[in-house]
Coordinates of C-alpha atoms in Angstrom, one line a residue:
M1 CA -36.4 -4.1 7.4
E2 CA -34.8 -7.4 6.8
T3 CA -32.4 -8.7 9.4
S4 CA -30.1 -11.6 8.5
T5 CA -26.8 -13.0 9.6
Q6 CA -24.7 -13.0 6.5
A7 CA -21.2 -13.8 7.3
P8 CA -18.6 -13.6 10.0
V9 CA -17.2 -10.4 8.4
V10 CA -19.0 -7.4 6.8
I11 CA -16.8 -5.1 4.7
V12 CA -18.1 -1.7 3.9
G13 CA -16.6 -0.4 0.7
G14 CA -15.8 -2.5 -2.3
G15 CA -12.7 -0.6 -3.6
P16 CA -9.4 -2.3 -4.0
V17 CA -8.8 -2.7 -0.2
G18 CA -12.2 -4.0 0.5
F19 CA -12.1 -6.6 -2.2
G20 CA -8.6 -7.5 -1.4
L21 CA -9.5 -8.1 2.2
A22 CA -12.5 -10.2 1.2
I23 CA -10.3 -12.3 -1.2
D24 CA -7.6 -12.8 1.4
L25 CA -10.2 -13.9 4.0
A26 CA -11.7 -16.3 1.4
T27 CA -8.2 -17.9 1.0
R28 CA -8.3 -18.5 4.7
G29 CA -11.7 -20.1 4.7
I30 CA -13.6 -17.1 6.0
R31 CA -16.8 -15.9 4.5
S32 CA -17.6 -12.2 4.1
V33 CA -20.1 -9.8 2.7
V34 CA -18.9 -6.7 0.7
V35 CA -21.2 -3.7 0.6
E36 CA -20.4 -1.3 -2.3
R37 CA -22.5 1.5 -3.5
H38 CA -21.0 1.9 -7.0
A39 CA -22.2 -0.4 -9.7
T40 CA -18.8 -0.1 -11.5
P41 CA -15.3 1.1 -10.5
Q42 CA -15.0 4.8 -10.6
P43 CA -12.9 5.8 -13.7
I44 CA -10.4 8.1 -12.0
P45 CA -6.7 6.9 -12.8
K46 CA -5.3 7.0 -9.3
G47 CA -3.3 4.3 -7.3
Q48 CA -1.4 3.3 -10.4
N49 CA 1.9 2.1 -8.9
L50 CA 1.7 -1.4 -7.4
T51 CA 4.8 -2.5 -5.6
Q52 CA 6.5 -5.9 -5.7
R53 CA 5.0 -6.6 -2.2
T54 CA 1.5 -5.9 -3.4
M55 CA 2.0 -8.2 -6.4
E56 CA 3.0 -11.0 -3.9
H57 CA -0.6 -10.6 -2.6
F58 CA -2.1 -10.9 -6.1
H59 CA -0.1 -14.1 -6.7
V60 CA -1.5 -15.6 -3.4
W61 CA -5.0 -14.4 -4.3
G62 CA -4.9 -16.2 -7.7
A63 CA -5.2 -12.9 -9.5
E64 CA -1.7 -12.0 -10.7
D65 CA -2.1 -13.2 -14.3
A66 CA -5.4 -11.4 -14.7
L67 CA -4.0 -8.1 -13.2
R68 CA -0.9 -8.2 -15.6
A69 CA -3.2 -8.8 -18.5
A70 CA -5.3 -5.7 -17.6
R71 CA -2.2 -3.5 -17.8
T72 CA -2.9 -0.4 -20.0
I73 CA 0.7 0.2 -20.9
P74 CA 2.3 -2.5 -23.1
R75 CA 4.4 -5.0 -21.2
D76 CA 7.6 -4.2 -23.1
Y77 CA 7.4 -0.5 -22.0
G78 CA 8.8 0.6 -18.8
I79 CA 6.8 1.7 -15.8
G80 CA 9.4 3.8 -14.1
G81 CA 9.4 7.5 -13.3
I82 CA 11.4 10.6 -13.8
T83 CA 11.8 14.0 -12.1
T84 CA 12.4 17.1 -14.2
Y85 CA 13.4 20.7 -13.3
G86 CA 11.3 23.7 -14.4
T87 CA 9.4 21.9 -17.2
L88 CA 8.9 18.4 -18.5
L89 CA 11.1 19.2 -21.6
S90 CA 13.8 21.3 -19.8
G91 CA 16.4 18.6 -20.3
I92 CA 17.3 18.5 -16.6
S93 CA 16.1 15.2 -15.2
H94 CA 16.9 12.2 -13.1
D95 CA 15.2 8.8 -12.6
W96 CA 12.7 8.6 -9.7
L97 CA 11.0 5.9 -7.7
Q98 CA 13.1 3.0 -9.2
R99 CA 11.4 0.2 -7.4
E100 CA 13.1 -2.4 -9.7
L101 CA 16.2 -1.8 -7.5
V102 CA 14.7 -3.9 -4.6
R103 CA 13.2 -6.6 -6.8
P104 CA 15.6 -9.3 -5.4
F105 CA 13.9 -9.0 -2.1
Y106 CA 10.5 -9.9 -3.3
A107 CA 8.8 -12.8 -5.0
A108 CA 7.1 -10.9 -7.8
D109 CA 7.6 -8.0 -10.2
N110 CA 5.9 -4.6 -9.6
E111 CA 3.1 -3.4 -11.9
R112 CA 1.4 -0.2 -13.1
L113 CA -2.2 0.3 -14.1
P114 CA -5.1 2.5 -13.2
Q115 CA -6.9 1.8 -9.8
Y116 CA -10.2 1.2 -11.7
A117 CA -8.5 -1.6 -13.7
T118 CA -7.1 -3.1 -10.5
E119 CA -10.5 -3.0 -8.9
A120 CA -12.2 -4.6 -11.9
V121 CA -9.8 -7.5 -11.6
L122 CA -10.5 -7.9 -7.9
R123 CA -14.2 -7.8 -8.5
Q124 CA -13.9 -10.5 -11.0
R125 CA -11.8 -12.6 -8.7
A126 CA -14.2 -12.1 -5.8
A127 CA -17.1 -13.3 -8.0
E128 CA -15.2 -16.6 -8.5
L129 CA -15.0 -17.3 -4.8
G130 CA -18.0 -18.8 -3.1
A131 CA -17.0 -17.5 0.3
I132 CA -17.7 -13.8 -0.8
E133 CA -21.1 -12.3 -1.2
T134 CA -21.1 -8.9 -2.9
L135 CA -23.9 -6.5 -2.5
I136 CA -23.5 -3.9 -5.3
G137 CA -25.6 -0.9 -5.3
W138 CA -26.1 -0.9 -1.5
T139 CA -24.9 1.9 0.8
C140 CA -24.1 1.6 4.5
T141 CA -26.2 4.0 6.7
A142 CA -25.2 2.9 10.2
V143 CA -23.0 0.4 12.1
R144 CA -23.2 -0.6 15.7
Q145 CA -22.0 -3.4 18.0
D146 CA -22.8 -5.3 21.1
A147 CA -21.2 -8.0 23.2
S148 CA -22.1 -10.8 20.8
G149 CA -21.6 -9.2 17.3
A150 CA -22.1 -6.2 15.1
E151 CA -24.9 -4.9 12.8
T152 CA -24.6 -3.0 9.6
D153 CA -27.7 -1.1 8.2
I154 CA -27.7 -0.8 4.4
V155 CA -30.0 0.7 1.8
D156 CA -30.2 0.4 -2.0
A157 CA -31.2 3.0 -4.7
A158 CA -34.9 1.8 -4.5
G159 CA -35.0 2.5 -0.8
R160 CA -35.1 -1.2 0.3
K161 CA -33.3 -1.6 3.7
R162 CA -31.5 -4.5 5.3
T163 CA -29.5 -5.1 8.4
L164 CA -26.5 -7.5 8.3
R165 CA -25.5 -9.3 11.4
S166 CA -21.8 -10.3 11.7
D167 CA -19.0 -10.9 14.2
F168 CA -16.9 -8.0 12.8
V169 CA -17.3 -5.0 10.5
V170 CA -14.4 -3.5 8.6
G171 CA -14.7 -0.1 7.1
C172 CA -12.8 0.2 3.8
D173 CA -15.1 3.1 2.9
G174 CA -12.6 5.8 2.1
S175 CA -11.3 9.0 3.6
R176 CA -14.8 10.2 4.7
S177 CA -15.4 6.8 6.3
L178 CA -18.8 6.3 8.0
V179 CA -17.5 3.3 9.9
R180 CA -14.7 5.3 11.3
E181 CA -17.0 8.1 12.4
Q182 CA -19.6 5.8 14.0
A183 CA -16.8 3.8 15.7
G184 CA -15.6 7.0 17.2
L185 CA -12.1 6.6 15.9
T186 CA -10.3 10.0 15.9
Q187 CA -7.8 11.3 13.5
T188 CA -4.6 13.3 13.6
R189 CA -4.6 15.7 10.6
S190 CA -1.9 17.7 8.9
D191 CA -3.3 20.3 6.5
H192 CA -0.9 21.8 3.9
D193 CA -3.5 24.4 2.9
R194 CA -3.2 23.7 -0.8
L195 CA -5.9 23.2 -3.4
M196 CA -4.9 20.6 -6.0
V197 CA -6.4 20.0 -9.4
L198 CA -6.8 16.6 -11.0
L199 CA -7.0 16.6 -14.8
V200 CA -7.6 13.6 -17.0
F201 CA -7.0 14.4 -20.6
R202 CA -6.1 12.9 -24.0
S203 CA -3.2 14.0 -26.1
T204 CA -1.2 12.1 -28.7
E205 CA 1.2 15.1 -29.2
L206 CA 2.3 14.9 -25.6
H207 CA 3.3 11.3 -26.1
Q208 CA 5.3 12.3 -29.1
L209 CA 7.0 15.1 -27.1
L210 CA 7.9 12.7 -24.4
E211 CA 9.4 10.0 -26.6
R212 CA 12.8 11.5 -25.5
Y213 CA 12.1 9.7 -22.1
P214 CA 11.7 6.1 -23.3
G215 CA 10.2 3.6 -20.9
K216 CA 8.9 6.4 -18.5
S217 CA 5.3 6.3 -17.4
F218 CA 5.1 9.2 -14.9
F219 CA 6.8 12.6 -14.6
N220 CA 7.3 14.8 -11.6
V221 CA 8.1 18.5 -12.5
L222 CA 9.9 20.5 -9.9
H223 CA 9.3 24.3 -10.3
P224 CA 10.7 27.0 -8.0
A225 CA 7.4 28.8 -7.8
L226 CA 5.7 25.8 -6.2
D227 CA 8.1 25.6 -3.3
G228 CA 8.4 21.8 -3.3
Y229 CA 4.9 20.8 -4.4
W230 CA 4.7 18.8 -7.7
K231 CA 3.3 19.1 -11.1
F232 CA 2.8 15.5 -11.9
F233 CA 2.0 13.8 -15.2
G234 CA 1.1 10.1 -15.4
R235 CA 0.3 7.9 -18.3
V236 CA -3.0 6.1 -18.2
D237 CA -2.2 4.2 -21.4
L238 CA 0.6 4.5 -24.0
G239 CA -0.1 7.1 -26.6
S240 CA -3.1 9.1 -25.7
T241 CA -4.6 9.3 -22.1
W242 CA -3.0 11.1 -19.2
F243 CA -3.7 12.4 -15.7
F244 CA -2.1 15.5 -14.0
H245 CA -2.2 17.0 -10.6
A246 CA -0.7 20.2 -9.2
P247 CA -1.5 23.0 -6.8
V248 CA -3.8 25.8 -8.1
P249 CA -5.0 29.1 -6.5
A250 CA -7.5 28.5 -3.7
D251 CA -10.4 30.2 -5.6
T252 CA -9.9 28.0 -8.8
T253 CA -13.0 26.5 -10.4
R254 CA -13.7 24.5 -13.5
D255 CA -14.7 27.8 -15.2
N256 CA -12.2 30.5 -14.2
F257 CA -8.9 28.9 -14.9
D258 CA -7.1 28.2 -18.2
F259 CA -6.1 24.5 -17.6
A260 CA -4.8 24.0 -21.1
R261 CA -2.3 26.8 -20.6
F262 CA -1.4 25.5 -17.2
L263 CA -0.4 22.1 -18.8
H264 CA 1.5 23.8 -21.6
E265 CA 3.5 25.8 -19.1
A266 CA 4.2 22.6 -17.1
A267 CA 5.4 20.8 -20.1
G268 CA 7.3 23.6 -21.7
A269 CA 5.6 23.2 -25.0
K270 CA 2.1 23.3 -26.6
F271 CA 0.3 20.2 -27.5
D272 CA -3.3 19.0 -28.2
I273 CA -5.6 18.5 -25.2
S274 CA -9.1 17.1 -24.9
F275 CA -10.3 16.9 -21.3
D276 CA -12.2 14.0 -19.9
H277 CA -12.2 15.1 -16.2
I278 CA -11.5 18.2 -14.1
G279 CA -11.6 17.8 -10.3
F280 CA -10.2 19.2 -7.1
W281 CA -8.8 17.9 -3.8
D282 CA -7.2 19.4 -0.7
L283 CA -3.7 18.4 0.0
R284 CA -3.7 17.1 3.6
F285 CA -2.7 14.1 5.7
A286 CA -5.0 12.3 8.1
V287 CA -4.1 9.2 10.1
A288 CA -6.5 7.5 12.5
D289 CA -5.3 7.4 16.1
N290 CA -6.4 3.8 16.3
Y291 CA -7.6 1.3 13.7
R292 CA -10.0 -0.6 16.0
A293 CA -13.0 0.0 18.3
G294 CA -14.2 -3.4 19.6
R295 CA -15.6 -5.3 16.7
L296 CA -15.3 -2.4 14.3
F297 CA -12.1 -1.9 12.2
I298 CA -10.9 0.5 9.5
A299 CA -8.4 -0.1 6.7
G300 CA -7.1 1.8 3.6
D301 CA -8.1 5.3 3.1
A302 CA -10.6 5.1 6.0
A303 CA -7.5 4.6 8.2
H304 CA -5.1 7.0 6.5
S305 CA -5.3 9.5 3.7
H306 CA -2.7 11.6 2.1
P307 CA -1.7 13.3 -1.2
P308 CA -1.0 10.8 -4.1
Y309 CA 2.7 11.3 -3.9
G310 CA 4.9 8.2 -4.5
G311 CA 2.3 5.5 -4.9
Y312 CA 2.1 4.7 -1.2
G313 CA -1.7 4.8 -0.7
V314 CA -3.2 1.7 -2.3
N315 CA -0.1 -0.4 -1.4
S316 CA -0.4 0.5 2.2
G317 CA -4.1 -0.3 2.0
F318 CA -3.5 -3.8 0.7
E319 CA -1.0 -4.3 3.5
D320 CA -3.7 -3.2 6.0
A321 CA -6.0 -5.9 4.5
V322 CA -3.5 -8.8 4.6
N323 CA -2.4 -7.8 8.2
L324 CA -5.9 -7.8 9.4
S325 CA -7.2 -10.8 7.4
W326 CA -5.0 -13.4 9.1
K327 CA -5.8 -12.0 12.5
L328 CA -9.5 -12.0 12.0
A329 CA -9.2 -15.6 10.6
A330 CA -7.2 -16.7 13.6
T331 CA -9.9 -15.2 15.9
L332 CA -12.8 -16.7 14.1
Q333 CA -11.0 -20.2 13.9
G334 CA -10.3 -20.1 17.6
W335 CA -6.5 -20.2 17.7
A336 CA -5.8 -16.4 18.4
G337 CA -4.6 -15.0 21.7
P338 CA -6.5 -12.1 23.3
G339 CA -4.0 -9.5 22.1
L340 CA -3.9 -10.5 18.4
L341 CA -6.6 -8.2 17.1
D342 CA -5.2 -5.2 18.9
S343 CA -1.8 -5.9 17.2
Y344 CA -3.3 -4.9 13.9
G345 CA -3.5 -1.2 14.8
A346 CA -0.3 -1.5 16.9
E347 CA 1.6 -2.5 13.7
R348 CA -0.2 -0.7 10.9
Q349 CA -0.9 2.6 12.5
P350 CA 2.7 3.7 13.3
V351 CA 3.9 2.3 9.9
F352 CA 1.6 4.6 8.0
A353 CA 2.3 7.5 10.3
S354 CA 6.0 6.9 9.4
T355 CA 5.2 6.6 5.7
A356 CA 3.3 9.9 5.7
R357 CA 6.0 11.8 7.8
D358 CA 9.2 10.2 6.6
F359 CA 8.6 9.6 2.9
I360 CA 5.5 11.6 1.5
E361 CA 5.8 14.8 3.6
Q362 CA 9.6 14.7 3.8
S363 CA 9.8 14.5 0.1
I364 CA 8.0 17.9 -0.1
L365 CA 10.3 19.3 2.4
I366 CA 13.4 18.0 0.7
D367 CA 12.3 19.4 -2.7
R368 CA 11.4 22.7 -1.1
D369 CA 14.8 22.9 0.5
F370 CA 16.5 22.1 -2.8
L371 CA 14.6 24.7 -4.8
R372 CA 15.4 27.4 -2.2
R373 CA 19.1 26.6 -2.1
H374 CA 19.9 25.9 -5.7
D375 CA 19.1 28.0 -8.8
P376 CA 20.7 27.2 -12.2
A377 CA 20.2 30.9 -13.2
R378 CA 22.2 32.0 -10.1
D379 CA 24.9 29.4 -9.9
R380 CA 24.8 26.7 -12.6
A381 CA 27.8 24.7 -11.3
D382 CA 26.2 24.5 -7.8
F383 CA 22.9 23.5 -9.3
E384 CA 24.4 20.7 -11.4
A385 CA 26.3 19.3 -8.4
A386 CA 23.3 19.4 -6.3
W387 CA 21.1 17.8 -9.0
E388 CA 23.6 15.0 -9.3
E389 CA 23.4 14.3 -5.6
R390 CA 19.6 13.9 -6.0
R391 CA 20.1 10.9 -8.3
S392 CA 21.6 8.9 -5.4
G393 CA 19.0 10.1 -3.1
A394 CA 16.2 8.8 -5.3
R395 CA 17.9 5.4 -5.2
A396 CA 18.3 5.5 -1.5
E397 CA 14.6 6.3 -0.9
V398 CA 13.4 3.1 -2.6
N399 CA 15.8 0.9 -0.4
A400 CA 14.8 2.8 2.8
F401 CA 11.1 2.3 2.3
E402 CA 10.8 -1.1 4.0
P403 CA 7.9 -1.1 6.4
H404 CA 8.5 -3.5 9.3
Y405 CA 7.0 -4.4 12.7
E406 CA 10.1 -4.6 14.9
G407 CA 8.3 -2.9 17.7
S408 CA 5.1 -5.2 17.6
P409 CA 4.0 -6.8 20.7
I410 CA 3.7 -10.1 18.9
V411 CA 7.2 -10.1 17.2
F412 CA 10.5 -10.9 18.8
G413 CA 12.2 -7.7 17.6
P414 CA 15.2 -5.9 19.0
P415 CA 14.7 -4.3 22.4
G416 CA 13.5 -0.7 22.2
S417 CA 12.6 -0.9 18.5
A418 CA 9.5 0.5 16.9
C419 CA 7.3 -0.3 13.9
S420 CA 8.2 2.0 11.1
A421 CA 8.3 2.4 7.4
I422 CA 12.0 3.3 7.5
G423 CA 14.2 0.3 7.2
G424 CA 16.5 -1.3 4.8
H425 CA 16.1 -4.3 2.4
A426 CA 18.2 -7.3 3.3
F427 CA 18.2 -11.1 2.8
A428 CA 18.7 -11.8 6.5
A429 CA 15.6 -13.2 8.2
R430 CA 14.9 -10.5 10.8
A431 CA 12.0 -10.5 13.3
G432 CA 9.4 -8.1 12.2
H433 CA 10.5 -7.9 8.6
H434 CA 9.2 -9.3 5.3
L435 CA 10.8 -12.6 4.3
A436 CA 13.0 -12.3 1.3
P437 CA 12.6 -15.2 -1.3
Q438 CA 15.3 -17.9 -1.6
P439 CA 15.4 -21.2 -3.7
L440 CA 14.8 -24.5 -2.2
S441 CA 17.1 -27.5 -2.7
A442 CA 14.1 -29.6 -4.0
G443 CA 13.2 -26.9 -6.5
G444 CA 11.0 -23.8 -6.5
Y445 CA 11.2 -21.0 -3.9
V446 CA 10.4 -20.5 -0.3
F447 CA 7.3 -18.4 -1.1
E448 CA 5.7 -21.2 -3.0
R449 CA 5.8 -23.4 0.1
L450 CA 4.6 -20.9 2.7
G451 CA 1.4 -21.9 4.3
R452 CA -1.7 -19.8 4.9
G453 CA -1.0 -20.3 8.6
F454 CA 2.5 -20.0 10.2
T455 CA 5.5 -21.6 8.5
L456 CA 8.7 -22.8 10.2
I457 CA 11.7 -22.8 8.0
A458 CA 14.2 -25.2 9.5
L459 CA 17.7 -25.3 8.0
G460 CA 19.5 -28.3 9.4
A461 CA 17.4 -28.2 12.6
G462 CA 15.1 -31.1 12.5
E463 CA 14.8 -31.7 16.2
A464 CA 13.8 -28.2 16.8
A465 CA 11.2 -28.4 13.9
D466 CA 9.7 -31.4 15.8
A467 CA 9.4 -29.4 18.9
F468 CA 7.6 -26.6 17.1
A469 CA 5.2 -29.0 15.4
A470 CA 4.3 -30.4 18.8
A471 CA 3.8 -27.0 20.4
A472 CA 1.7 -25.9 17.4
K473 CA -0.5 -29.0 17.7
E474 CA -1.0 -28.3 21.4
L475 CA -2.0 -24.7 20.7
G476 CA -4.1 -25.5 17.7
V477 CA -1.9 -23.2 15.5
P478 CA -1.7 -24.2 11.8
L479 CA 2.0 -24.7 11.1
E480 CA 3.7 -25.8 7.8
I481 CA 7.4 -26.9 8.2
I482 CA 10.0 -26.5 5.5
N483 CA 13.1 -28.6 6.2
D484 CA 16.1 -27.8 4.1
T485 CA 19.8 -27.0 4.4
A486 CA 21.5 -23.7 5.0
A487 CA 23.1 -23.6 1.4
Q488 CA 22.4 -22.5 -2.1
G489 CA 21.3 -19.0 -1.0
R490 CA 19.5 -20.0 2.2
E491 CA 22.5 -19.2 4.2
K492 CA 21.8 -15.6 3.5
Y493 CA 18.9 -15.8 6.0
Q494 CA 21.6 -15.9 8.7
A495 CA 19.3 -18.1 10.9
R496 CA 18.6 -21.8 11.0
L497 CA 15.1 -21.5 12.5
I498 CA 12.7 -19.0 11.0
L499 CA 9.1 -18.6 12.1
V500 CA 7.1 -16.9 9.3
R501 CA 3.7 -15.4 10.0
P502 CA 0.7 -15.9 7.7
D503 CA 1.4 -12.5 6.1
Q504 CA 5.0 -13.5 5.1
F505 CA 6.6 -11.4 7.9
V506 CA 9.1 -13.0 10.2
A507 CA 7.9 -13.4 13.9
W508 CA 11.1 -14.9 15.2
A509 CA 14.5 -16.1 14.0
A510 CA 17.4 -17.9 15.7
D511 CA 20.1 -20.5 15.1
R512 CA 18.9 -22.9 17.8
L513 CA 16.4 -23.2 20.7
S514 CA 17.5 -21.7 23.9
A515 CA 15.2 -24.0 26.0
P516 CA 12.9 -27.0 25.4
A517 CA 9.9 -24.8 26.1
E518 CA 10.8 -22.1 23.6
P519 CA 8.6 -23.2 20.7
A520 CA 5.5 -22.9 22.9
R521 CA 6.7 -19.5 24.2
V522 CA 7.4 -18.2 20.7
L523 CA 4.1 -19.4 19.2
R524 CA 2.0 -18.1 22.1
R525 CA 3.4 -14.7 21.7
A526 CA 3.2 -14.7 17.9
I527 CA -0.6 -15.4 18.1
G528 CA -1.3 -12.7 20.7
H529 CA -0.8 -14.2 24.1
L530 CA 1.0 -11.2 25.5
D531 CA 1.8 -13.0 28.8
S532 CA 4.6 -14.7 26.8
G533 CA 7.3 -12.0 27.3
A534 CA 5.7 -9.0 25.5
A535 CA 3.9 -5.9 26.6
P536 CA 1.4 -4.1 24.4
R537 CA 2.7 -0.9 22.8
A538 CA 0.6 2.2 22.3
A539 CA 0.2 3.4 18.7
T540 CA 1.8 6.7 18.0
T541 CA 1.4 9.4 15.3

């Protein structure tokens, strides 16, 4: 067995999250090895909805243009969704998941394409970066750690074995994660006891039937018999290929069920069908109770898995990757405090627990309650009034999904606050929240000037900026300073001093320094020195 020290970080699993992590590390000057057993991305059209926040990452990674070029639905066609009642063609509908409503708070447009297309773009981008070594066709068989590092055993299809030595290992190896299991990281599960079918099929007639909903790329059918669970149609391309998932009886197999009839009933009309894939999955939630065990970490589906409702999964995985990346880089480059790596789980675990509870699972319960209370056959006027209320609720959900780290031990958030997916979009620079873009007086936007380390935005506060620069130099913290005025939109930040983390979240914001020593205190806490006025918070589910 060959043993070799390959890189500071070994990433097990080369799906979108694994490659996203490798690319983000590379942009920070950190080498990694990605171990991926599949020669090519698996052709299952999941993870289609990429949020504006995710597209900010692709811009930073130098992969935005390639990703948009890989889109399988024409650029001039919409990528929004719609919810219908009873069947696709019932005529009772409202818009759903209108992410364009929060576009002003982000620096990029959202996107939609199959996960395998996203993964192909990431693989290509990784191949262009010398800091990434990719071992395709190799499978991880074991991980272990000691006081000085970690080891990853891998094997290829020919039976050749290698052991990779690294400082850290990150498991991006899916919901059945070997890294999670061998790291001893437990999960909290919520099982809805539902067998779901995933169908991938081709139909030009379905496209023609749905021309009555122009610009819509995914369709969620509410039917009273399903008690809040969805029949979900999604476009893979424009005109022919679709995917569909819905609950089916627990004893359903590929051979004992009429899937064509099932699709026709969901649509409310017959259409041509040619199946490419029939598969099954169990509807359940699972969130790891911690995302770290020493030198071993988990991210993406290895850390949290859930039903594909609302497009939250792959976007949450990318956010895991970026959150972890800068903290690993800071540690490997020697400027991290002792609490920085633990803040990864302290921030990301409760955010996803909230995502699962307050958005994905809650949507099922809200739909269940609606279907039980309102029936157009029983009281049409009552149903129509309640359906109209759902329209505003769909808009409110998009604004309310604003993951933040107010309760993080390394953020100067409000007292008693917690990390959560529930928030509200705003231009104000709030500690623990994503920074909204604003123009600069010299041209361009703030996001174009943010460094890969910390950035201080100083709006008419030059002396304070000098104090931060001196403190950063003393601590060895990479710090970019943007000096500008509080005008032309920047006054919306409602703060003259804004410390932005390497992941574009605000660590601290104020109008002025409260004491000469404040820059050092703020920076120390932001990089994980928890003796600077913060106590670590336990992750909760």
